[in-house]
Short mmCIF file of C-alpha atoms and ligand atoms in Angstrom, two decimals:
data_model
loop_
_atom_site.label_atom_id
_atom_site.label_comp_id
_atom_site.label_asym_id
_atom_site.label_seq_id
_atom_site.Cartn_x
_atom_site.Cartn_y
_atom_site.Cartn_z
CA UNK A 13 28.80 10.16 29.90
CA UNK A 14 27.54 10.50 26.18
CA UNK A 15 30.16 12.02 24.26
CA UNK A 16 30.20 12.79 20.59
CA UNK A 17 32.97 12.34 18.36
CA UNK A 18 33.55 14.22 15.60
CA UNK A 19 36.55 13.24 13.72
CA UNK A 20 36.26 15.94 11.00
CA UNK A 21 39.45 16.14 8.53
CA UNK A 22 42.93 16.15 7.58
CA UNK A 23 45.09 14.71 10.38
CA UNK A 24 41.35 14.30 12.62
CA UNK A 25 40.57 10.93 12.34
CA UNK A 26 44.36 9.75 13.50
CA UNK A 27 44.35 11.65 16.16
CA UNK A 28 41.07 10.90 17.60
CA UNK A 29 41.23 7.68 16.86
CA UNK A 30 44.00 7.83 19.82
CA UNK A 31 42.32 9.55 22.37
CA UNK A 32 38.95 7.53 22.14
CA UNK A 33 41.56 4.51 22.99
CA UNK A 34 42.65 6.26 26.10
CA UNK A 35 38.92 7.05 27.10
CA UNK A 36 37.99 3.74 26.87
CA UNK A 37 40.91 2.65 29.23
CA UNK A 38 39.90 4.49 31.79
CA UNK A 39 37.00 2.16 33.23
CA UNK A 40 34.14 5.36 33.07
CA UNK A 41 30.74 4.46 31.67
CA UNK A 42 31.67 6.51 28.37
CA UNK A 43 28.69 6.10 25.34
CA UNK A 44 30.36 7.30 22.34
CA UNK A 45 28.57 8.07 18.81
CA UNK A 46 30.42 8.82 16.09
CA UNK A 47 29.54 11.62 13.47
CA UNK A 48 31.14 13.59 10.01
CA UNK A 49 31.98 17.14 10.18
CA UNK A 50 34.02 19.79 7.61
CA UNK A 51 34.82 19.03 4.48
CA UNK A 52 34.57 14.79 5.10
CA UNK A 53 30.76 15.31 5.91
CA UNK A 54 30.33 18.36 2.46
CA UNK A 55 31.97 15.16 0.40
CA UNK A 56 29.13 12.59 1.61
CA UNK A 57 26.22 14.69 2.57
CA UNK A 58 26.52 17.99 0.63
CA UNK A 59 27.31 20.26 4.30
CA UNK A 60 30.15 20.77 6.46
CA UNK A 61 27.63 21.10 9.31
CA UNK A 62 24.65 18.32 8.88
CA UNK A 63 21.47 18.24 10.98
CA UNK A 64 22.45 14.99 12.24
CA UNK A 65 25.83 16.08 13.33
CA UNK A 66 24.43 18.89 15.22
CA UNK A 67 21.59 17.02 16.53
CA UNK A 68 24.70 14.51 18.06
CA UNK A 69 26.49 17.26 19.14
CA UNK A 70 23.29 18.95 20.95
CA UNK A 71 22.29 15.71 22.61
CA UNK A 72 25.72 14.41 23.81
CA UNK A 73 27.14 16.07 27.36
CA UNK A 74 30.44 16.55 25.65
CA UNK A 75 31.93 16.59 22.07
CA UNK A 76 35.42 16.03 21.44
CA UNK A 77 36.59 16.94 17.92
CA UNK A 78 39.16 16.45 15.77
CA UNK A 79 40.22 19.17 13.12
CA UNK A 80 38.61 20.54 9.81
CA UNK A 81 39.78 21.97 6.83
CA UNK A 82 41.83 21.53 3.83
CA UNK A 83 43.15 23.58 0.93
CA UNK A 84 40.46 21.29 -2.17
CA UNK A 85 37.42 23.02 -0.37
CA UNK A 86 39.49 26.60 -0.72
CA UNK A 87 36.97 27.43 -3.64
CA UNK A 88 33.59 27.07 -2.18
CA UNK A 89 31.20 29.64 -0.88
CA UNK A 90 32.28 30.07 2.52
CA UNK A 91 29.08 28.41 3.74
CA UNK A 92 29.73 25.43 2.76
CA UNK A 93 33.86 25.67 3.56
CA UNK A 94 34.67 23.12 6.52
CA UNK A 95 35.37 25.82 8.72
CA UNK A 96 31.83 26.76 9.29
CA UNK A 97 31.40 23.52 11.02
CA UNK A 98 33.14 24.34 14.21
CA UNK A 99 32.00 28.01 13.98
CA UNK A 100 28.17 26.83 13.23
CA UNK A 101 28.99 24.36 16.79
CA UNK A 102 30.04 27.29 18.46
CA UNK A 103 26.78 29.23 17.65
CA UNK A 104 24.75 27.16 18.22
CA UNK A 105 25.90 25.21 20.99
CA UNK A 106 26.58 28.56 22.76
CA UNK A 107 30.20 27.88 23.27
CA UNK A 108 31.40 31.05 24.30
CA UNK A 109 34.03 30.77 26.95
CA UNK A 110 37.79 29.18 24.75
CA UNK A 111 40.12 27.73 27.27
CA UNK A 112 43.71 27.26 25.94
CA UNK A 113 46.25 26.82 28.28
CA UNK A 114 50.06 27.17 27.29
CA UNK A 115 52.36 24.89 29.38
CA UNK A 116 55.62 24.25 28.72
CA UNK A 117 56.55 20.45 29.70
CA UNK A 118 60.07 20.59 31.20
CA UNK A 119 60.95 17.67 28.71
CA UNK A 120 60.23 19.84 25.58
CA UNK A 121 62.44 22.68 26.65
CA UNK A 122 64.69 21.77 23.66
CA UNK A 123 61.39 21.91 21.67
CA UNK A 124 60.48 25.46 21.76
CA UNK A 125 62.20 28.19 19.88
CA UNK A 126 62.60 30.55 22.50
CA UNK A 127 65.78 30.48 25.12
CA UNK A 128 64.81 27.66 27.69
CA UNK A 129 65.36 30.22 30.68
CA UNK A 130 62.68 32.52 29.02
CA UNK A 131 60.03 29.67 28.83
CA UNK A 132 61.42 27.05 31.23
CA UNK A 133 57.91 26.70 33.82
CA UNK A 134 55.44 28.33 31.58
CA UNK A 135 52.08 27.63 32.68
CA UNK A 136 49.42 30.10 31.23
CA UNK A 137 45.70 30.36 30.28
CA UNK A 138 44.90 31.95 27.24
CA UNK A 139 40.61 32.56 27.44
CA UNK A 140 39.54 33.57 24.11
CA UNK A 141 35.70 35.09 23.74
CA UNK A 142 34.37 32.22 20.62
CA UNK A 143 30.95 33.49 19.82
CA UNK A 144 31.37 37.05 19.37
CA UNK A 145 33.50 39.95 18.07
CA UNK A 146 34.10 40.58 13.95
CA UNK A 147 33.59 36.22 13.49
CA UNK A 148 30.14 36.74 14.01
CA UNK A 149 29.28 40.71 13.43
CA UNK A 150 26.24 41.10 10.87
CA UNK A 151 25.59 42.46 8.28
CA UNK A 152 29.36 40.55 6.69
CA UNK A 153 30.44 39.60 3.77
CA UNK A 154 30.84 40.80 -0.35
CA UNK A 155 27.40 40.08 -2.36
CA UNK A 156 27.36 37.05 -3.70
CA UNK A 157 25.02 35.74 -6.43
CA UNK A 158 22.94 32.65 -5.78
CA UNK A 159 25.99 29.73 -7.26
CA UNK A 160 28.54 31.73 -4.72
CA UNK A 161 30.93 33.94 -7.32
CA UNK A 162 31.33 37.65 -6.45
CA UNK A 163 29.90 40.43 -8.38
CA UNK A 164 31.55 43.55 -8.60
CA UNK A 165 33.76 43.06 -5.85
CA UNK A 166 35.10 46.20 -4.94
CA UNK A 167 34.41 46.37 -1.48
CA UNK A 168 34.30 43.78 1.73
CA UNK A 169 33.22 44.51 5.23
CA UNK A 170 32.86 42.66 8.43
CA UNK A 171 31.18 44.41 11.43
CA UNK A 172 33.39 43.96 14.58
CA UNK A 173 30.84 44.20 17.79
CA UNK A 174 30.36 43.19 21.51
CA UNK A 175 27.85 43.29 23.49
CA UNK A 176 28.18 44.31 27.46
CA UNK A 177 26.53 40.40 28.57
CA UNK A 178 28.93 39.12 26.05
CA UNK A 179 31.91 40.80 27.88
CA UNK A 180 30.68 40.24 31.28
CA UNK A 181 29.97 36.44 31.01
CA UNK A 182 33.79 36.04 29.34
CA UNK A 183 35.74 38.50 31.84
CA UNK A 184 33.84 36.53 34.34
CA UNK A 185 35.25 33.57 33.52
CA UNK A 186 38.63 35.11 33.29
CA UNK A 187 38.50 36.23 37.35
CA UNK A 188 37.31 32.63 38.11
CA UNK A 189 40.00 30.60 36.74
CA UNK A 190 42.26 33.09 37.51
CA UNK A 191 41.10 32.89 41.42
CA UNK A 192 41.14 28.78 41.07
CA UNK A 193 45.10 28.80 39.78
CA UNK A 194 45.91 31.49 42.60
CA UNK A 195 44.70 29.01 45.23
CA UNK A 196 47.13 26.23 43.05
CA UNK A 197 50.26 29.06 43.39
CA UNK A 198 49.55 31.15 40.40
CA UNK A 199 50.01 34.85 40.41
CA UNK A 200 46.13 35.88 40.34
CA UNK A 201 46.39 37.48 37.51
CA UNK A 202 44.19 38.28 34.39
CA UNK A 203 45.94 40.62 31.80
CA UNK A 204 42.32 41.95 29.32
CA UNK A 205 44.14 42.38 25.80
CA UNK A 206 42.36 45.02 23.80
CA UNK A 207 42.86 47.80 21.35
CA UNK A 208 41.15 50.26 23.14
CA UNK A 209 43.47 52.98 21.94
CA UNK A 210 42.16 52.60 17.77
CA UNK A 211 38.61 50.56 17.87
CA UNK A 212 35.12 51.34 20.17
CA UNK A 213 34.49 47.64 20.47
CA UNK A 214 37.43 47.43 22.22
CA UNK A 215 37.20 50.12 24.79
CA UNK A 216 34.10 49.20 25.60
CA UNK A 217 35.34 45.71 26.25
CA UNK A 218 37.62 47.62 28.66
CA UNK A 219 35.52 49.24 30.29
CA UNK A 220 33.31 46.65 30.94
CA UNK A 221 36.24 44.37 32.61
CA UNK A 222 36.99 46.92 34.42
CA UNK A 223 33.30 46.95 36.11
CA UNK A 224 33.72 42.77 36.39
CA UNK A 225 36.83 43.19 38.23
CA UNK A 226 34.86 45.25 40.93
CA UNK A 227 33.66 41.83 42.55
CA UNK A 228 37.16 40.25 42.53
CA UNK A 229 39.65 42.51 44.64
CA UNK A 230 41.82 39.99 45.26
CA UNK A 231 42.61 39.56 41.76
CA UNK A 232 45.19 41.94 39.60
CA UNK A 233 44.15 43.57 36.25
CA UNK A 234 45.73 44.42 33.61
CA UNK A 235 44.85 46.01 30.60
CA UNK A 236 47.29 45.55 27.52
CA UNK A 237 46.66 46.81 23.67
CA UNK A 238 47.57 43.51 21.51
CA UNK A 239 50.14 44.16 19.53
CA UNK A 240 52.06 44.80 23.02
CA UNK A 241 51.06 41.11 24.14
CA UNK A 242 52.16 39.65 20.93
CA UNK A 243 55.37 40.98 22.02
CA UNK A 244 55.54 40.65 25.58
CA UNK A 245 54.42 37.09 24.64
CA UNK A 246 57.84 36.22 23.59
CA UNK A 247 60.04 38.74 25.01
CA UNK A 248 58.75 37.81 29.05
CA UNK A 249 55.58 34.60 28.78
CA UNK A 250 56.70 34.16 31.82
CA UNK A 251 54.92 37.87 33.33
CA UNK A 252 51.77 36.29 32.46
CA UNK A 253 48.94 34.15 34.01
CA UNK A 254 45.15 34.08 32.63
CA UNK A 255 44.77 36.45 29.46
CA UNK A 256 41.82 37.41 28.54
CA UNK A 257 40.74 38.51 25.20
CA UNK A 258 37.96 38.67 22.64
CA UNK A 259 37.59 36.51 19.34
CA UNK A 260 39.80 37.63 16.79
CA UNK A 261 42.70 38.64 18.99
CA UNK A 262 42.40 35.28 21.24
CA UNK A 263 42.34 33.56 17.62
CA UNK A 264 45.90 34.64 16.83
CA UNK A 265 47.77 35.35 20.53
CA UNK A 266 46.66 31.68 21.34
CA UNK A 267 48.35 29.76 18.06
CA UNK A 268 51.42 32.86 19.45
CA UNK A 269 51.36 30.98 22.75
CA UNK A 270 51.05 27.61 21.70
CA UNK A 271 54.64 26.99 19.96
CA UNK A 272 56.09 29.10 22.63
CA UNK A 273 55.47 25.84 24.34
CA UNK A 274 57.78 23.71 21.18
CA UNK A 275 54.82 22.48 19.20
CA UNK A 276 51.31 23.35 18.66
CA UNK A 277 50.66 19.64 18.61
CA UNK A 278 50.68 19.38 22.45
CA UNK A 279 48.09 21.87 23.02
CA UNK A 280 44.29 21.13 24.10
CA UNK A 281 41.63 23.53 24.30
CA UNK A 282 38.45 23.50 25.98
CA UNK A 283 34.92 25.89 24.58
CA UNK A 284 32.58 26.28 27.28
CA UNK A 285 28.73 27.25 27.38
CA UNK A 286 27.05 28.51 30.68
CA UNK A 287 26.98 25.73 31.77
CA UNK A 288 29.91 23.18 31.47
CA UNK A 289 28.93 21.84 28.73
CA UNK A 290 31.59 21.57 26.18
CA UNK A 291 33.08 20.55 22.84
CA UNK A 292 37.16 19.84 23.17
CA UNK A 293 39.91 19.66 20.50
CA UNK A 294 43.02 20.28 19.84
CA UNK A 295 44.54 23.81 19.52
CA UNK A 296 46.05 22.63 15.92
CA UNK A 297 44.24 22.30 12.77
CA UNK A 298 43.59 19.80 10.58
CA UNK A 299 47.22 19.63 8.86
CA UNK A 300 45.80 18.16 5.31
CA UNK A 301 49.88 17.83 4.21
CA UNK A 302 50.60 15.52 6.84
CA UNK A 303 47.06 13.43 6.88
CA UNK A 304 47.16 9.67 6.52
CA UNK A 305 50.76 9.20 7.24
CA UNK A 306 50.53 8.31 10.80
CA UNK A 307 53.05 10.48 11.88
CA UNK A 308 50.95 13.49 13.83
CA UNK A 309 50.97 14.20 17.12
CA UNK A 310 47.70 13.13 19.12
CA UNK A 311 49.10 14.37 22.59
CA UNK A 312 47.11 17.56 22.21
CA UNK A 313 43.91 15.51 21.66
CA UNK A 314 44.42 12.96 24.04
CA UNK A 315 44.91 16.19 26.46
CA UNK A 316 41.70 17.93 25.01
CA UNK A 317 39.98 14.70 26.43
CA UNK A 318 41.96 14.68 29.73
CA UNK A 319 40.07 18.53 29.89
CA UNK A 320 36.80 16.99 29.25
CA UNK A 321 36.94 14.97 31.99
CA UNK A 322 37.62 17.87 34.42
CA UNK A 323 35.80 20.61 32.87
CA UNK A 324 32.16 18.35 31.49
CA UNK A 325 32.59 15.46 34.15
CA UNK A 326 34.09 16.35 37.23
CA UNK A 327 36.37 13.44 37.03
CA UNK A 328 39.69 15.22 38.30
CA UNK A 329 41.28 11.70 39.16
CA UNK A 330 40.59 9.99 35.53
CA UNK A 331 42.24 13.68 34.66
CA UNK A 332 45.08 14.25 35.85
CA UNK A 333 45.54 10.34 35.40
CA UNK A 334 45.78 10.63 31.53
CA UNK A 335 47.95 14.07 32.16
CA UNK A 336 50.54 11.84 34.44
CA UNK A 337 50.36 8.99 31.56
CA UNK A 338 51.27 11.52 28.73
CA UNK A 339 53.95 12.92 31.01
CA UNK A 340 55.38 9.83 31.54
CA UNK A 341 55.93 9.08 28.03
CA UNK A 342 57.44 12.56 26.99
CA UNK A 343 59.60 11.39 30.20
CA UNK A 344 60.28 8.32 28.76
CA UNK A 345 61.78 9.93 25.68
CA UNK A 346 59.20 9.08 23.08
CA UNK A 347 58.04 11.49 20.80
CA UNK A 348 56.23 12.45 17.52
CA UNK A 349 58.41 14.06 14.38
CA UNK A 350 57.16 17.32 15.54
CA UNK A 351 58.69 17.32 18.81
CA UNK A 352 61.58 15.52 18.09
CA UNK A 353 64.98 16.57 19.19
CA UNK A 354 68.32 14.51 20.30
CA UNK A 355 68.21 11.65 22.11
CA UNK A 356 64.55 10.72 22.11
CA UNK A 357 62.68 8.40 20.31
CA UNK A 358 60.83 8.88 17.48
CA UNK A 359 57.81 7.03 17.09
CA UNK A 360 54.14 7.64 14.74
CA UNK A 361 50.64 8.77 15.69
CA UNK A 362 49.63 5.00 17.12
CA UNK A 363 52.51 3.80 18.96
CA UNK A 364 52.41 7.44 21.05
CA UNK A 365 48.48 6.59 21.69
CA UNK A 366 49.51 2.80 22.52
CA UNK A 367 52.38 4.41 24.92
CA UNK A 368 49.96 6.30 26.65
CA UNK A 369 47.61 3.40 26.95
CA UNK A 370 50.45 2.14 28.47
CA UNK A 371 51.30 4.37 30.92
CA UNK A 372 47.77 4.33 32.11
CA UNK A 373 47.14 0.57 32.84
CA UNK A 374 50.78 0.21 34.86
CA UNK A 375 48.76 2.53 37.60
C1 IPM B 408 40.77 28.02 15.79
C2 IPM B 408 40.72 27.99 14.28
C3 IPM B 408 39.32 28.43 13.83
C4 IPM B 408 39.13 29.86 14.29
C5 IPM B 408 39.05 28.28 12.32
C6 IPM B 408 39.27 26.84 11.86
C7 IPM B 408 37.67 28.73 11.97
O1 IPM B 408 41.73 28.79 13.75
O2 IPM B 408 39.99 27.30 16.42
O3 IPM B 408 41.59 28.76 16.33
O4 IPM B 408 39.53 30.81 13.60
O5 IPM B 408 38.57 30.05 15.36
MG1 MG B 409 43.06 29.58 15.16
#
C-alpha cells in the first residue's frame, strides 16, 4: 500500500500527523512518502501544485491529505492560490466521484445545533460530482494581465456545464452505494438535487438520472431543486439517504450536512476515480486561526483514513477497526474544544490521536 501524504496547510500537518500514527498501528505493509501542497509548497517552491507533488500523488494507490488554504495567499492570482492544489489533484487524478457521509455519533447529540430527536440516528451520504459543473466550465475568469491584476473589470463569467458521461458515471455511483446501504438497512434511496426549474445544466442532469435509474428499479428517486434540500436538510435529515448532486451544489449542501452532525471536524470524505483509486481528507478546511495550537480535531482525518482502507484497499476489518477505536473514545468522554460539551473531557489534537492509538492496540 503506497500512500501519499500531503499535509498541505493551516491546521494539516496536526491533523495528519495523527492519522499516519493510527495507520502505522495497524500492522498493514503501508509505504508512506511525504510531499508539500497549497500555500506551504507556493512558500518553498513557487506553486501550490508542484510536479513532484503530483508525480507522488499519481504514483501512490492512495493519497490522504490534509487541508489548504489561508487568508496571506488571499492576494495572488488564483493560479497560484492554495486552493488550486486540490482542484489541480482532482483534474488530473480524475477524481470525480466525492463521498461525504453525514453521521451523527449518538455521543455528540449534545454537539449538534439541531433538536437531538431531529438528528438523533442520522446516517447519510452526501455524493458530490468534483470534476465538473461551473469549477471547471471554460472559457472562466476576468482578463488578467501577465503579473495577475485585473484590467477593466467590469464583467466576470464562469461557464456552468455537464456533460451526459459526466452525469452518468456520478448518478451511477449514486444507485450503487445507495443499493450497498439498502442491503445494510438503509432506505434505498438517492434524492438527485438540481435546479432544473432556472438553469439547462441542471435539467439535463435530470434527465439524464432519470435514464440511470432505468437499470436500478429497486431503488427510489427523487428529484429535489436545492434550495428545497438546504431546507429539508435541517427541517427532516432524517427523510434522507444517498444525495446526489453536482459540483457547486454538493460543495455547499455537504459543509450544510456536516455540522448537522455537531462539528465539521468529525467528517471524512472520500474522491473517487473509475477506478478506486482515491485521495481522502477531511470534510473541513485548513482553519489557519486555529493552526499550531494543538487544539483541532483530527477525528475527521483519522476517519478519512479509516475510508481509505475500505474504499482503495479492501481492508474492511483494519476499517471498521479504527471506526470502533474512535468510537470508543467519543464513548469514553474525550473530546476536542470543538466538540466539547458537559461532562466530557477536553483534551488537544495529540492526546485524541494517542487515545485512539489506544483504543486500537487494547483489541
Ligand atoms: C471542499 C473545499 C474546496 C471546494 C475548496 C478548498 C477549493 O471547499 O473540498 O469542499 O470548493 O471544493
Ligand atoms: Mg467546501
Amino acid at each position: 500500500m503506497n500512500i501519499a501524504i500531503l499535509p498541505g496547510d493551516g491546521i494539516g500537518p496536526e491533523i495528519i500527523a495523527e492519522a499516519v500514527k493510527v495507520l502505522h498501528v495497524l500492522d498493514l505493509a503501508i509505504q508512506t512518502e511525504t510531499v508539500e501542497v497549497g500555500g506551504t509548497a507556493y512558500a518553498s517552491q513557487g506553486h501550490p501544485l508542484p510536479e513532484g507533488t503530483l508525480k507522488a500523488a499519481k504514483d501512490a494507490d492512495a493519497v490522504l491529505f490534509g487541508a489548504v488554504g489561508d487568508w496571506k495567499y488571499d492576494s495572488l492570482p488564483r493560479a497560484l492560490r492554495p486552493e488550486q492544489a486540490i482542484l489541480g489533484l482532482r483534474r488530473e487524478l480524475g477524481l470525480f466521484a466525492n463521498l461525504r457521509p453525514a453521521i451523527l455519533y449518538p455521543e455528540l447529540a449534545d454537539a449538534s445545533s439541531l433538536k437531538p430527536e431531529i438528528v438523533a440516528g442520522l446516517d447519510i451520504l452526501i455524493i458530490r460530482e468534483l470534476t465538473g459543473d461551473i469549477y471547471f466550465g471554460q472559457p472562466r475568469g476576468r482578463r488578467q494581465s501577465p503579473d495577475g491584476a485585473f484590467i477593466g473589470a467590469d464583467e466576470a463569467f464562469d461557464t456552468m456545464r455537464y456533460t451526459r458521461p459526466e452525469i452518468e458515471r456520478i448518478a451511477r455511483v449514486a444507485f450503487e452505494a445507495a443499493r450497498k446501504r439498502k442491503s445494510a438497512g438503509h432506505a434505498g434511496k438517492v434524492t438527485s438535487v438540481d435546479k432544473a426549474n432556472v438553469l439547462e445544466t441542471f435539467q439535463f442532469w435530470r434527465d439524464v438520472v432519470t435514464d440511470v435509474h432505468a437499470s436500478y428499479a429497486e431503488i427510489s428517486l427523487d428529484h429535489m431543486y436545492v434550495d428545497n434540500a438546504a431546507m429539508q436538510l435541517v427541517k427532516a435529515p432524517k427523510s434522507f439517504d444517498v444525495i446526489v448532486t453536482g459540483n457547486m451544489f454538493g460543495d455547499i449542501l455537504s459543509d450544510e450536512a456536516a455540522m448537522l452532525t455537531g462539528s465539521i471536524g468529525m467528517l471524512p470524505s472520500a474522491s473517487l476515480d473509475a477506478s478506486g483509486k482515491g485521495l481522502y481528507e477531511p470534510s473541513h478546511g485548513s482553519a489557519p486561526d486555529i493552526a499550531g495550537k494543538g487544539i483541532a480535531n483530527p477525528l475527521a482525518t483519522i476517519l478519512s483514513a479509516a475510508m481509505m482502507l475500505r474504499y482503495t484497499f479492501g481492508r474492511t476489518e483494519a476499517a471498521d477497526r479504527v471506526e470502533g477505536a474512535v468510537r470508543k473514545v467519543l464513548a469514553d468522554g474525550l473530546r476536542t474544544a470543538d466538540i466539547v460539551g458537559k461532562g466530557t473531557t477536553l483534551v488537544g489534537t495529540k492526546a485524541m490521536g494517542d487515545a485512539v492509538v489506544a483504543a486500537l492496540r487494547i483489541k
